[in-house]
Amino acid sequence: GAVVSQHPSWVICKSGTSVKIECRSLDFQATTMFWYRQFPKQSLMLMATSNEGSKATYEQGVEKDKFLINHASLTLSTLTVTSAHPEDSSFYICSARLGTSGSLNTQYFGPGTRLTVL
Amino acid sequence: AQSVTQLDSQVPVFEEAPVELRCNYSSSVSVYLFWYVQYPNQGLQLLLKYLSGSTLVKGINGFEAEFNKSQTSFHLRKPSVHISDTAEYFCAVSTTLYGKLTFGQGTILTVHP
């Protein structure tokens, strides 16, 4: 149980284009999804917290107009990198959480999406 | 705010040897503690978690961790490692209220034959 998928797993795009990444909880409903980015040989940095039906909460320093997050249902959240530039190249990982109390407050991670902007 | 420090960036060990990956945290409120493993080019897989109760937590793949509140530590241990345990391990903490995870810098465990 608690499987999270991401699509695509790998994407290459030209500078200036937009890229959409999907995150799905396959066997549970996630009240909250999180988006992280990970640079090579570094830890995960939280970008934003996404709650179903409401606006995402962005971490300090993350441009909300550049990284658009939509959490339209309890099983799907999308991250759109708008007008991508080479410095946006990174490994983007999402996670999903069942709830906030006790054992529900555990994040399950997707396999990640590697974005390369040329 | 909370923070996590993983004291070793790389830990090389021989197969079948015991291993301990160290993790210390800082927080002014109650926390939940987690260990995740990341294999190359993959997402994170939950190894184990401490939410409450017994301070010794057993996880998958023979790993265990002990929560020490007085030392604010949550070290990960395995009595005998395998080549397949080679991966990067992340310690993480979340507050009981908001659930945002804060990760340590990661420890690369390399198991040599």
Coordinates of N, CA and C in Angstrom, one line a residue:
Chain A
G1 N 0.8 -1.2 0.0 CA 0.0 0.0 0.0 C 0.9 1.3 0.0
A2 N 0.2 2.4 -0.1 CA 0.8 3.7 0.0 C 1.8 3.9 -1.2
V3 N 1.4 3.7 -2.4 CA 2.2 3.9 -3.6 C 1.9 5.2 -4.2
V4 N 3.0 5.9 -4.6 CA 2.9 7.2 -5.2 C 3.7 7.1 -6.5
S5 N 3.0 7.6 -7.6 CA 3.7 7.5 -8.9 C 3.9 9.0 -9.4
Q6 N 4.9 9.1 -10.3 CA 5.1 10.4 -10.9 C 5.3 10.1 -12.4
H7 N 4.8 11.1 -13.2 CA 5.0 11.0 -14.6 C 5.2 12.4 -15.2
P8 N 6.2 12.6 -16.1 CA 7.1 11.5 -16.6 C 8.2 11.3 -15.6
S9 N 9.0 10.2 -15.8 CA 10.1 10.0 -15.0 C 11.3 10.8 -15.4
W10 N 11.3 11.2 -16.7 CA 12.4 11.9 -17.2 C 11.9 12.8 -18.4
V11 N 12.4 14.0 -18.4 CA 11.9 14.9 -19.4 C 13.0 15.9 -19.8
I12 N 13.2 16.1 -21.1 CA 14.1 17.1 -21.6 C 13.3 18.1 -22.4
C13 N 13.6 19.4 -22.1 CA 12.8 20.5 -22.8 C 13.8 21.6 -23.2
K14 N 13.3 22.4 -24.1 CA 14.0 23.6 -24.5 C 13.8 24.8 -23.5
S15 N 14.8 25.6 -23.4 CA 14.7 26.8 -22.5 C 13.5 27.6 -23.0
G16 N 12.7 28.1 -22.0 CA 11.6 28.9 -22.3 C 10.2 28.2 -22.4
T17 N 10.3 26.9 -22.5 CA 9.0 26.1 -22.6 C 8.6 25.7 -21.2
S18 N 7.4 25.2 -21.1 CA 6.8 24.8 -19.8 C 6.7 23.3 -19.7
V19 N 6.8 22.8 -18.5 CA 6.8 21.3 -18.3 C 5.9 21.0 -17.2
K20 N 5.0 20.0 -17.4 CA 4.1 19.6 -16.3 C 4.5 18.2 -15.8
I21 N 4.5 18.1 -14.5 CA 4.9 16.9 -13.8 C 3.7 16.5 -13.0
E22 N 3.3 15.2 -13.1 CA 2.1 14.7 -12.3 C 2.5 13.8 -11.2
C23 N 1.8 13.9 -10.1 CA 2.1 13.1 -8.9 C 0.7 12.5 -8.5
R24 N 0.7 11.2 -8.4 CA -0.5 10.5 -8.1 C -0.4 9.5 -6.9
S25 N -1.3 9.5 -6.0 CA -1.4 8.5 -5.0 C -2.2 7.4 -5.5
L26 N -1.7 6.2 -5.7 CA -2.4 5.1 -6.4 C -3.4 4.3 -5.6
D27 N -3.1 4.2 -4.3 CA -4.0 3.3 -3.5 C -4.5 4.0 -2.2
F28 N -4.4 5.3 -2.2 CA -4.9 6.0 -1.0 C -5.2 7.4 -1.4
Q29 N -6.0 8.1 -0.6 CA -6.4 9.5 -0.9 C -5.5 10.3 0.0
A30 N -4.8 11.3 -0.6 CA -3.8 12.1 0.1 C -4.4 13.5 0.4
T31 N -4.5 13.8 1.6 CA -5.0 15.1 1.9 C -4.0 16.2 1.6
T32 N -2.7 15.8 1.7 CA -1.6 16.7 1.4 C -0.6 16.1 0.5
M33 N -0.1 16.8 -0.4 CA 1.1 16.4 -1.2 C 2.2 17.4 -1.1
F34 N 3.4 17.0 -1.2 CA 4.5 17.9 -1.1 C 5.4 17.8 -2.4
W35 N 6.0 18.9 -2.7 CA 6.9 18.9 -3.8 C 8.3 19.3 -3.4
Y36 N 9.3 18.5 -3.8 CA 10.7 18.7 -3.4 C 11.5 18.8 -4.7
R37 N 12.7 19.5 -4.5 CA 13.7 19.3 -5.6 C 15.0 18.9 -5.0
Q38 N 15.8 18.2 -5.7 CA 17.0 17.7 -5.2 C 18.1 17.9 -6.3
F39 N 19.1 18.6 -5.9 CA 20.2 18.8 -6.8 C 21.2 17.7 -6.6
P40 N 22.1 17.4 -7.6 CA 23.0 16.3 -7.5 C 23.8 16.3 -6.2
K41 N 23.8 15.2 -5.6 CA 24.6 15.0 -4.3 C 24.2 15.9 -3.2
Q42 N 22.9 16.3 -3.2 CA 22.4 17.2 -2.2 C 21.1 16.5 -1.6
S43 N 20.7 17.1 -0.5 CA 19.5 16.6 0.1 C 18.2 17.2 -0.6
L44 N 17.1 16.7 -0.1 CA 15.8 17.2 -0.6 C 15.5 18.6 0.0
M45 N 15.0 19.5 -0.8 CA 14.6 20.8 -0.3 C 13.1 20.9 -0.7
L46 N 12.3 21.2 0.4 CA 10.8 21.3 0.2 C 10.6 22.6 -0.6
M47 N 9.8 22.5 -1.7 CA 9.4 23.6 -2.5 C 8.0 24.2 -2.0
A48 N 7.1 23.2 -1.9 CA 5.7 23.7 -1.6 C 4.9 22.6 -1.0
T49 N 3.9 23.0 -0.3 CA 2.9 22.0 0.3 C 1.6 22.3 -0.4
S50 N 1.0 21.2 -0.9 CA -0.2 21.3 -1.7 C -1.4 20.6 -1.0
N51 N -2.4 21.3 -0.7 CA -3.6 20.7 -0.1 C -4.7 20.7 -1.1
E52 N -5.4 19.6 -1.1 CA -6.5 19.4 -2.1 C -7.5 20.5 -2.0
G53 N -7.8 21.2 -3.1 CA -8.9 22.2 -3.1 C -8.5 23.6 -2.6
S54 N -7.2 23.8 -2.3 CA -6.8 25.1 -1.8 C -5.4 25.4 -2.5
K55 N -5.0 26.7 -2.3 CA -3.8 27.1 -2.9 C -2.6 26.5 -2.2
A56 N -1.5 26.2 -2.9 CA -0.3 25.7 -2.4 C 0.4 26.7 -1.5
T57 N 1.1 26.2 -0.5 CA 1.9 27.0 0.3 C 3.4 26.8 -0.1
Y58 N 4.0 27.9 -0.5 CA 5.4 27.8 -1.0 C 6.4 28.2 0.1
E59 N 7.5 27.5 0.0 CA 8.6 27.8 0.9 C 9.3 29.1 0.5
Q60 N 10.0 29.7 1.5 CA 10.6 30.9 1.2 C 11.7 30.8 0.1
G61 N 11.6 31.7 -0.9 CA 12.6 31.6 -2.0 C 12.1 30.9 -3.2
V62 N 11.0 30.2 -3.1 CA 10.4 29.5 -4.2 C 9.4 30.4 -4.9
E63 N 9.6 30.6 -6.2 CA 8.7 31.5 -7.0 C 7.4 30.8 -7.3
K64 N 6.3 31.3 -6.8 CA 5.0 30.6 -7.0 C 4.5 30.8 -8.4
D65 N 4.9 31.8 -9.1 CA 4.5 32.1 -10.5 C 5.3 31.2 -11.5
K66 N 6.4 30.7 -11.0 CA 7.3 29.9 -11.9 C 7.0 28.4 -11.7
F67 N 6.7 28.1 -10.5 CA 6.4 26.7 -10.1 C 4.9 26.6 -9.7
L68 N 4.1 26.3 -10.7 CA 2.6 26.3 -10.5 C 2.2 25.0 -10.0
I69 N 1.5 24.9 -8.9 CA 1.0 23.7 -8.3 C -0.5 23.7 -8.3
N70 N -1.1 22.6 -8.8 CA -2.5 22.3 -8.8 C -2.8 21.0 -8.1
H71 N -3.6 21.1 -7.1 CA -4.0 19.8 -6.4 C -5.5 19.6 -6.6
A72 N -5.9 19.1 -7.7 CA -7.3 19.1 -8.1 C -8.1 18.0 -7.5
S73 N -7.5 17.0 -7.0 CA -8.2 15.9 -6.4 C -7.4 15.3 -5.3
L74 N -7.9 14.4 -4.6 CA -7.2 13.7 -3.5 C -6.2 12.7 -3.9
T75 N -6.1 12.5 -5.2 CA -5.1 11.6 -5.7 C -4.2 12.2 -6.7
L76 N -4.3 13.4 -7.0 CA -3.5 14.0 -8.1 C -3.1 15.4 -7.8
S77 N -1.8 15.7 -7.9 CA -1.2 17.0 -7.8 C -0.3 17.2 -9.0
T78 N -0.2 18.4 -9.6 CA 0.7 18.6 -10.7 C 1.5 19.8 -10.4
L79 N 2.8 19.7 -10.9 CA 3.7 20.8 -10.8 C 4.1 21.2 -12.2
T80 N 3.9 22.5 -12.5 CA 4.2 23.0 -13.8 C 5.4 24.0 -13.7
V81 N 6.5 23.7 -14.3 CA 7.6 24.6 -14.4 C 7.4 25.5 -15.6
T82 N 7.2 26.7 -15.4 CA 6.9 27.6 -16.5 C 8.2 28.3 -16.9
S83 N 8.2 28.6 -18.2 CA 9.4 29.2 -18.8 C 10.7 28.7 -18.2
A84 N 10.9 27.4 -18.4 CA 12.0 26.7 -17.8 C 13.3 27.2 -18.3
H85 N 14.3 27.3 -17.5 CA 15.7 27.6 -17.8 C 16.6 26.6 -17.3
P86 N 17.8 26.5 -17.9 CA 18.8 25.5 -17.5 C 19.0 25.3 -16.0
E87 N 18.9 26.5 -15.2 CA 19.1 26.4 -13.8 C 17.9 25.7 -13.1
D88 N 16.8 25.4 -13.8 CA 15.7 24.7 -13.3 C 15.9 23.1 -13.4
S89 N 17.0 22.8 -14.1 CA 17.3 21.3 -14.2 C 17.5 20.8 -12.9
S90 N 16.8 19.7 -12.6 CA 16.9 19.1 -11.2 C 16.1 17.8 -11.2
F91 N 16.1 17.2 -10.0 CA 15.3 16.0 -9.8 C 14.2 16.5 -8.9
Y92 N 12.9 16.3 -9.4 CA 11.8 16.8 -8.7 C 11.1 15.6 -8.1
I93 N 10.8 15.6 -6.8 CA 10.2 14.5 -6.2 C 8.9 14.9 -5.4
C94 N 7.9 14.2 -5.5 CA 6.7 14.5 -4.8 C 6.5 13.5 -3.7
S95 N 5.7 13.8 -2.7 CA 5.3 12.9 -1.7 C 3.8 13.1 -1.3
A96 N 3.2 12.1 -0.7 CA 1.8 12.3 -0.3 C 1.6 11.7 1.1
R97 N 0.7 12.4 1.8 CA 0.4 12.0 3.2 C -1.0 11.7 3.4
L98 N -1.3 10.8 4.2 CA -2.7 10.4 4.5 C -3.4 11.4 5.3
G99 N -2.8 11.9 6.3 CA -3.4 12.8 7.3 C -2.4 13.5 8.1
T100 N -2.8 14.0 9.3 CA -1.9 14.7 10.1 C -1.6 14.1 11.4
S101 N -2.4 13.1 11.8 CA -2.3 12.6 13.2 C -1.7 11.2 13.2
G102 N -0.8 11.0 14.1 CA -0.2 9.7 14.3 C 0.5 9.2 13.1
S103 N 0.2 7.9 12.8 CA 0.8 7.2 11.7 C 0.4 7.7 10.4
L104 N -0.7 8.5 10.3 CA -1.1 9.1 9.1 C -0.2 10.2 8.6
N105 N 0.6 10.7 9.6 CA 1.5 11.8 9.3 C 2.8 11.2 8.8
T106 N 2.8 10.4 7.7 CA 3.9 9.8 7.1 C 3.9 10.1 5.6
Q107 N 5.0 10.6 5.1 CA 5.0 10.9 3.7 C 5.6 9.7 2.9
Y108 N 4.9 9.4 1.8 CA 5.3 8.4 0.9 C 5.7 9.1 -0.4
F109 N 6.9 8.7 -0.9 CA 7.5 9.4 -2.0 C 7.3 8.7 -3.3
G110 N 7.2 9.6 -4.4 CA 7.2 9.1 -5.7 C 8.6 8.8 -6.2
P111 N 8.8 8.2 -7.4 CA 10.1 7.8 -7.8 C 10.9 9.0 -8.4
G112 N 10.3 10.2 -8.5 CA 11.0 11.3 -9.0 C 10.9 11.6 -10.5
T113 N 11.1 12.8 -10.9 CA 11.2 13.2 -12.3 C 12.4 14.0 -12.5
R114 N 13.2 13.5 -13.4 CA 14.5 14.3 -13.8 C 14.2 15.2 -14.9
L115 N 14.3 16.5 -14.6 CA 14.1 17.5 -15.7 C 15.5 18.1 -16.1
T116 N 15.6 18.1 -17.4 CA 16.8 18.7 -18.0 C 16.4 19.7 -19.0
V117 N 16.8 21.0 -18.8 CA 16.4 22.1 -19.6 C 17.6 22.5 -20.4
L118 N 17.5 22.4 -21.8 CA 18.6 22.7 -22.7 C 18.7 24.2 -23.0
Chain B
A1 N 11.8 26.4 14.6 CA 12.1 25.6 13.4 C 13.0 24.4 13.8
Q2 N 12.9 23.3 13.0 CA 13.7 22.1 13.4 C 14.8 22.0 12.4
S3 N 15.8 21.2 12.8 CA 16.9 20.9 11.9 C 17.4 19.5 12.1
V4 N 18.1 19.0 11.1 CA 18.6 17.6 11.2 C 20.1 17.6 10.8
T5 N 20.9 16.9 11.5 CA 22.3 16.8 11.2 C 22.7 15.3 11.1
Q6 N 23.2 15.0 9.9 CA 23.7 13.6 9.7 C 25.2 13.8 9.8
L7 N 25.8 13.1 10.7 CA 27.2 13.4 11.1 C 28.2 12.9 10.1
D8 N 27.8 11.9 9.3 CA 28.7 11.3 8.3 C 28.2 11.4 6.9
S9 N 28.9 12.0 6.0 CA 28.5 12.1 4.7 C 28.7 10.8 3.9
Q10 N 29.7 10.1 4.3 CA 29.9 8.8 3.6 C 30.4 7.8 4.7
V11 N 29.8 6.6 4.5 CA 30.2 5.5 5.4 C 30.5 4.2 4.6
P12 N 31.8 3.9 4.5 CA 32.2 2.6 3.8 C 32.3 1.5 4.8
V13 N 31.8 0.4 4.4 CA 31.9 -0.8 5.3 C 32.0 -2.1 4.4
F14 N 32.5 -3.1 5.0 CA 32.6 -4.4 4.3 C 31.3 -5.2 4.5
E15 N 31.0 -6.0 3.6 CA 29.8 -6.9 3.7 C 29.8 -7.7 4.9
E16 N 28.6 -7.8 5.6 CA 28.4 -8.6 6.8 C 28.9 -7.9 8.0
A17 N 29.5 -6.7 7.9 CA 29.9 -5.9 9.1 C 28.7 -5.1 9.6
P18 N 28.7 -4.8 10.9 CA 27.6 -3.9 11.4 C 27.8 -2.5 10.9
V19 N 26.8 -1.7 10.9 CA 26.9 -0.3 10.6 C 25.9 0.6 11.4
E20 N 26.4 1.8 11.7 CA 25.5 2.8 12.4 C 25.6 4.1 11.6
L21 N 24.5 4.6 11.2 CA 24.4 5.9 10.6 C 23.8 6.9 11.6
R22 N 24.5 8.0 11.8 CA 24.2 8.8 12.9 C 23.3 10.0 12.5
C23 N 22.4 10.4 13.3 CA 21.4 11.4 13.1 C 21.1 12.2 14.4
N24 N 21.3 13.5 14.4 CA 20.9 14.3 15.5 C 19.9 15.3 15.0
Y25 N 19.0 15.7 15.8 CA 18.0 16.7 15.4 C 17.9 17.8 16.5
S26 N 17.3 18.9 16.1 CA 17.0 20.0 17.0 C 15.6 20.5 16.7
S27 N 14.8 20.6 17.8 CA 13.4 21.1 17.7 C 13.0 21.6 19.0
S28 N 12.1 22.6 19.0 CA 11.6 23.1 20.2 C 10.2 22.5 20.6
V29 N 9.7 21.7 19.6 CA 8.4 21.0 19.9 C 8.6 19.5 19.6
S30 N 7.5 18.8 19.9 CA 7.6 17.3 19.7 C 7.7 17.0 18.2
V31 N 8.4 15.9 18.0 CA 8.7 15.6 16.6 C 8.4 14.1 16.3
Y32 N 8.2 13.9 15.0 CA 8.2 12.5 14.5 C 9.6 12.4 13.7
L33 N 10.1 11.2 13.8 CA 11.4 10.9 13.2 C 11.4 9.8 12.1
F34 N 12.1 10.0 11.0 CA 12.0 9.0 9.9 C 13.4 8.8 9.4
W35 N 13.6 7.6 8.9 CA 14.7 7.3 8.0 C 14.2 6.8 6.6
Y36 N 14.8 7.4 5.6 CA 14.4 7.0 4.2 C 15.7 6.5 3.5
V37 N 15.5 5.7 2.5 CA 16.7 5.2 1.7 C 16.4 5.6 0.3
Q38 N 17.4 6.1 -0.4 CA 17.3 6.4 -1.8 C 18.3 5.7 -2.6
Y39 N 17.9 4.9 -3.6 CA 18.7 4.2 -4.5 C 19.0 5.1 -5.7
P40 N 20.0 4.9 -6.4 CA 20.4 5.9 -7.5 C 19.2 6.1 -8.5
N41 N 18.9 7.4 -8.8 CA 17.9 7.8 -9.7 C 16.5 7.3 -9.3
Q42 N 16.3 7.2 -8.0 CA 15.0 6.8 -7.6 C 14.5 7.7 -6.5
G43 N 13.2 7.6 -6.2 CA 12.7 8.4 -5.1 C 13.1 7.8 -3.7
L44 N 12.4 8.2 -2.7 CA 12.8 7.8 -1.3 C 11.8 6.7 -0.9
Q45 N 12.4 5.7 -0.2 CA 11.6 4.6 0.4 C 11.7 4.7 1.9
L46 N 10.6 4.6 2.5 CA 10.5 4.7 4.0 C 11.2 3.4 4.6
L47 N 12.2 3.6 5.4 CA 12.8 2.5 6.1 C 12.1 2.2 7.5
L48 N 11.9 3.3 8.2 CA 11.3 3.2 9.5 C 10.9 4.5 10.0
K49 N 10.1 4.5 11.1 CA 9.7 5.8 11.7 C 9.4 5.7 13.1
Y50 N 9.6 6.8 13.8 CA 9.3 6.8 15.2 C 8.2 7.9 15.4
L51 N 7.1 7.4 15.9 CA 6.0 8.4 16.2 C 5.7 8.5 17.7
S52 N 5.8 7.4 18.4 CA 5.6 7.4 19.9 C 5.9 6.0 20.4
G53 N 5.8 5.8 21.7 CA 5.9 4.5 22.2 C 7.4 4.0 22.4
S54 N 7.6 2.8 22.1 CA 8.9 2.2 22.2 C 10.0 3.0 21.5
T55 N 11.1 3.3 22.2 CA 12.1 4.1 21.5 C 13.0 3.3 20.5
L56 N 12.9 2.0 20.6 CA 13.6 1.1 19.6 C 12.6 0.8 18.5
V57 N 12.9 1.2 17.3 CA 12.0 1.0 16.1 C 12.6 0.1 15.1
K58 N 11.9 -0.9 14.7 CA 12.4 -1.8 13.7 C 11.8 -1.5 12.3
G59 N 12.6 -1.6 11.3 CA 12.1 -1.3 10.0 C 12.3 -2.4 9.0
I60 N 12.3 -2.0 7.7 CA 12.4 -3.0 6.7 C 13.9 -3.3 6.5
N61 N 14.2 -4.4 5.8 CA 15.5 -4.8 5.4 C 16.5 -5.0 6.6
G62 N 15.9 -5.3 7.8 CA 16.8 -5.6 8.9 C 17.3 -4.3 9.7
F63 N 16.9 -3.2 9.3 CA 17.3 -1.9 9.9 C 16.5 -1.6 11.2
E64 N 17.1 -1.0 12.1 CA 16.5 -0.5 13.3 C 17.1 0.8 13.7
A65 N 16.3 1.6 14.5 CA 16.8 2.9 15.0 C 16.3 3.1 16.4
E66 N 17.1 3.8 17.2 CA 16.7 4.1 18.5 C 16.6 5.6 18.8
F67 N 15.4 6.0 19.3 CA 15.1 7.4 19.6 C 15.7 7.7 21.0
N68 N 16.6 8.7 21.1 CA 17.1 9.1 22.4 C 16.8 10.5 22.6
K69 N 15.8 10.8 23.4 CA 15.3 12.1 23.6 C 16.4 13.0 24.3
S70 N 17.1 12.5 25.2 CA 18.0 13.3 26.0 C 19.2 13.7 25.1
Q71 N 19.6 12.9 24.2 CA 20.7 13.2 23.3 C 20.2 13.7 21.9
T72 N 18.9 13.8 21.8 CA 18.2 14.3 20.5 C 18.8 13.5 19.3
S73 N 18.9 12.2 19.4 CA 19.4 11.4 18.4 C 18.5 10.4 17.9
F74 N 18.7 9.9 16.7 CA 17.9 8.8 16.1 C 18.8 8.1 15.1
H75 N 19.7 7.3 15.7 CA 20.7 6.6 14.9 C 20.2 5.4 14.3
L76 N 20.6 5.1 13.1 CA 20.1 3.9 12.3 C 21.2 2.8 12.4
R77 N 20.8 1.6 12.6 CA 21.7 0.5 12.7 C 21.3 -0.7 12.0
K78 N 22.3 -1.5 11.6 CA 22.0 -2.8 11.0 C 23.2 -3.7 11.4
P79 N 22.9 -4.9 12.0 CA 24.0 -5.7 12.5 C 24.8 -6.4 11.4
S80 N 24.3 -6.5 10.2 CA 25.1 -7.2 9.2 C 24.6 -6.7 7.8
V81 N 25.4 -5.9 7.1 CA 25.0 -5.3 5.9 C 25.3 -6.2 4.7
H82 N 24.5 -5.9 3.6 CA 24.7 -6.6 2.4 C 25.1 -5.6 1.3
I83 N 25.6 -6.1 0.2 CA 25.9 -5.3 -0.9 C 24.7 -4.4 -1.4
S84 N 23.6 -5.0 -1.3 CA 22.4 -4.4 -1.8 C 21.9 -3.2 -0.9
D85 N 22.6 -3.1 0.3 CA 22.3 -1.9 1.1 C 23.0 -0.7 0.7
T86 N 23.8 -0.8 -0.3 CA 24.5 0.4 -0.8 C 23.5 1.4 -1.4
A87 N 23.5 2.6 -0.8 CA 22.5 3.6 -1.1 C 22.7 4.8 -0.3
E88 N 21.9 5.8 -0.5 CA 22.0 7.0 0.3 C 20.8 7.0 1.3
Y89 N 21.1 7.4 2.5 CA 20.2 7.3 3.6 C 19.9 8.7 4.2
F90 N 18.7 9.0 4.3 CA 18.3 10.3 4.8 C 17.5 10.2 6.1
C91 N 17.9 11.0 7.1 CA 17.2 11.1 8.3 C 16.3 12.3 8.2
A92 N 15.1 12.3 8.7 CA 14.1 13.4 8.5 C 13.3 13.6 9.8
V93 N 12.9 14.8 10.0 CA 12.1 15.1 11.2 C 10.9 15.9 10.8
S94 N 9.7 15.7 11.4 CA 8.6 16.6 11.1 C 8.0 16.9 12.5
T95 N 7.4 18.1 12.6 CA 6.7 18.4 13.8 C 5.4 17.7 13.8
T96 N 4.9 17.5 15.0 CA 3.6 16.8 15.2 C 2.5 17.6 14.6
L97 N 2.7 18.9 14.6 CA 1.5 19.8 14.2 C 1.4 19.9 12.7
Y98 N 2.5 20.2 12.0 CA 2.4 20.6 10.6 C 2.8 19.5 9.6
G99 N 3.7 18.6 10.1 CA 4.1 17.5 9.3 C 5.0 17.8 8.2
K100 N 5.6 19.0 8.0 CA 6.6 19.3 7.0 C 7.9 18.5 7.4
L101 N 8.4 17.8 6.4 CA 9.6 17.1 6.7 C 10.9 18.0 6.5
T102 N 11.8 17.9 7.4 CA 13.1 18.5 7.2 C 14.1 17.4 7.1
F103 N 14.9 17.4 6.1 CA 15.8 16.3 5.9 C 17.2 16.7 6.3
G104 N 18.0 15.7 6.7 CA 19.4 15.8 6.9 C 20.1 15.8 5.5
Q105 N 21.4 15.9 5.6 CA 22.2 16.1 4.4 C 22.4 14.8 3.6
G106 N 22.1 13.7 4.3 CA 22.2 12.4 3.7 C 23.5 11.7 4.0
T107 N 23.5 10.4 4.1 CA 24.7 9.6 4.3 C 24.8 8.5 3.2
I108 N 25.9 8.5 2.5 CA 26.1 7.5 1.4 C 26.7 6.3 2.1
L109 N 26.0 5.2 2.1 CA 26.5 3.9 2.6 C 27.0 3.1 1.4
T110 N 28.3 2.7 1.5 CA 28.8 1.9 0.4 C 29.3 0.6 1.1
V111 N 28.7 -0.5 0.6 CA 29.1 -1.8 1.2 C 30.0 -2.5 0.2
H112 N 31.2 -2.8 0.7 CA 32.2 -3.5 -0.2 C 32.3 -5.0 0.1
P113 N 32.5 -5.7 -1.0 CA 32.6 -7.2 -0.8 C 33.9 -7.6 -0.1

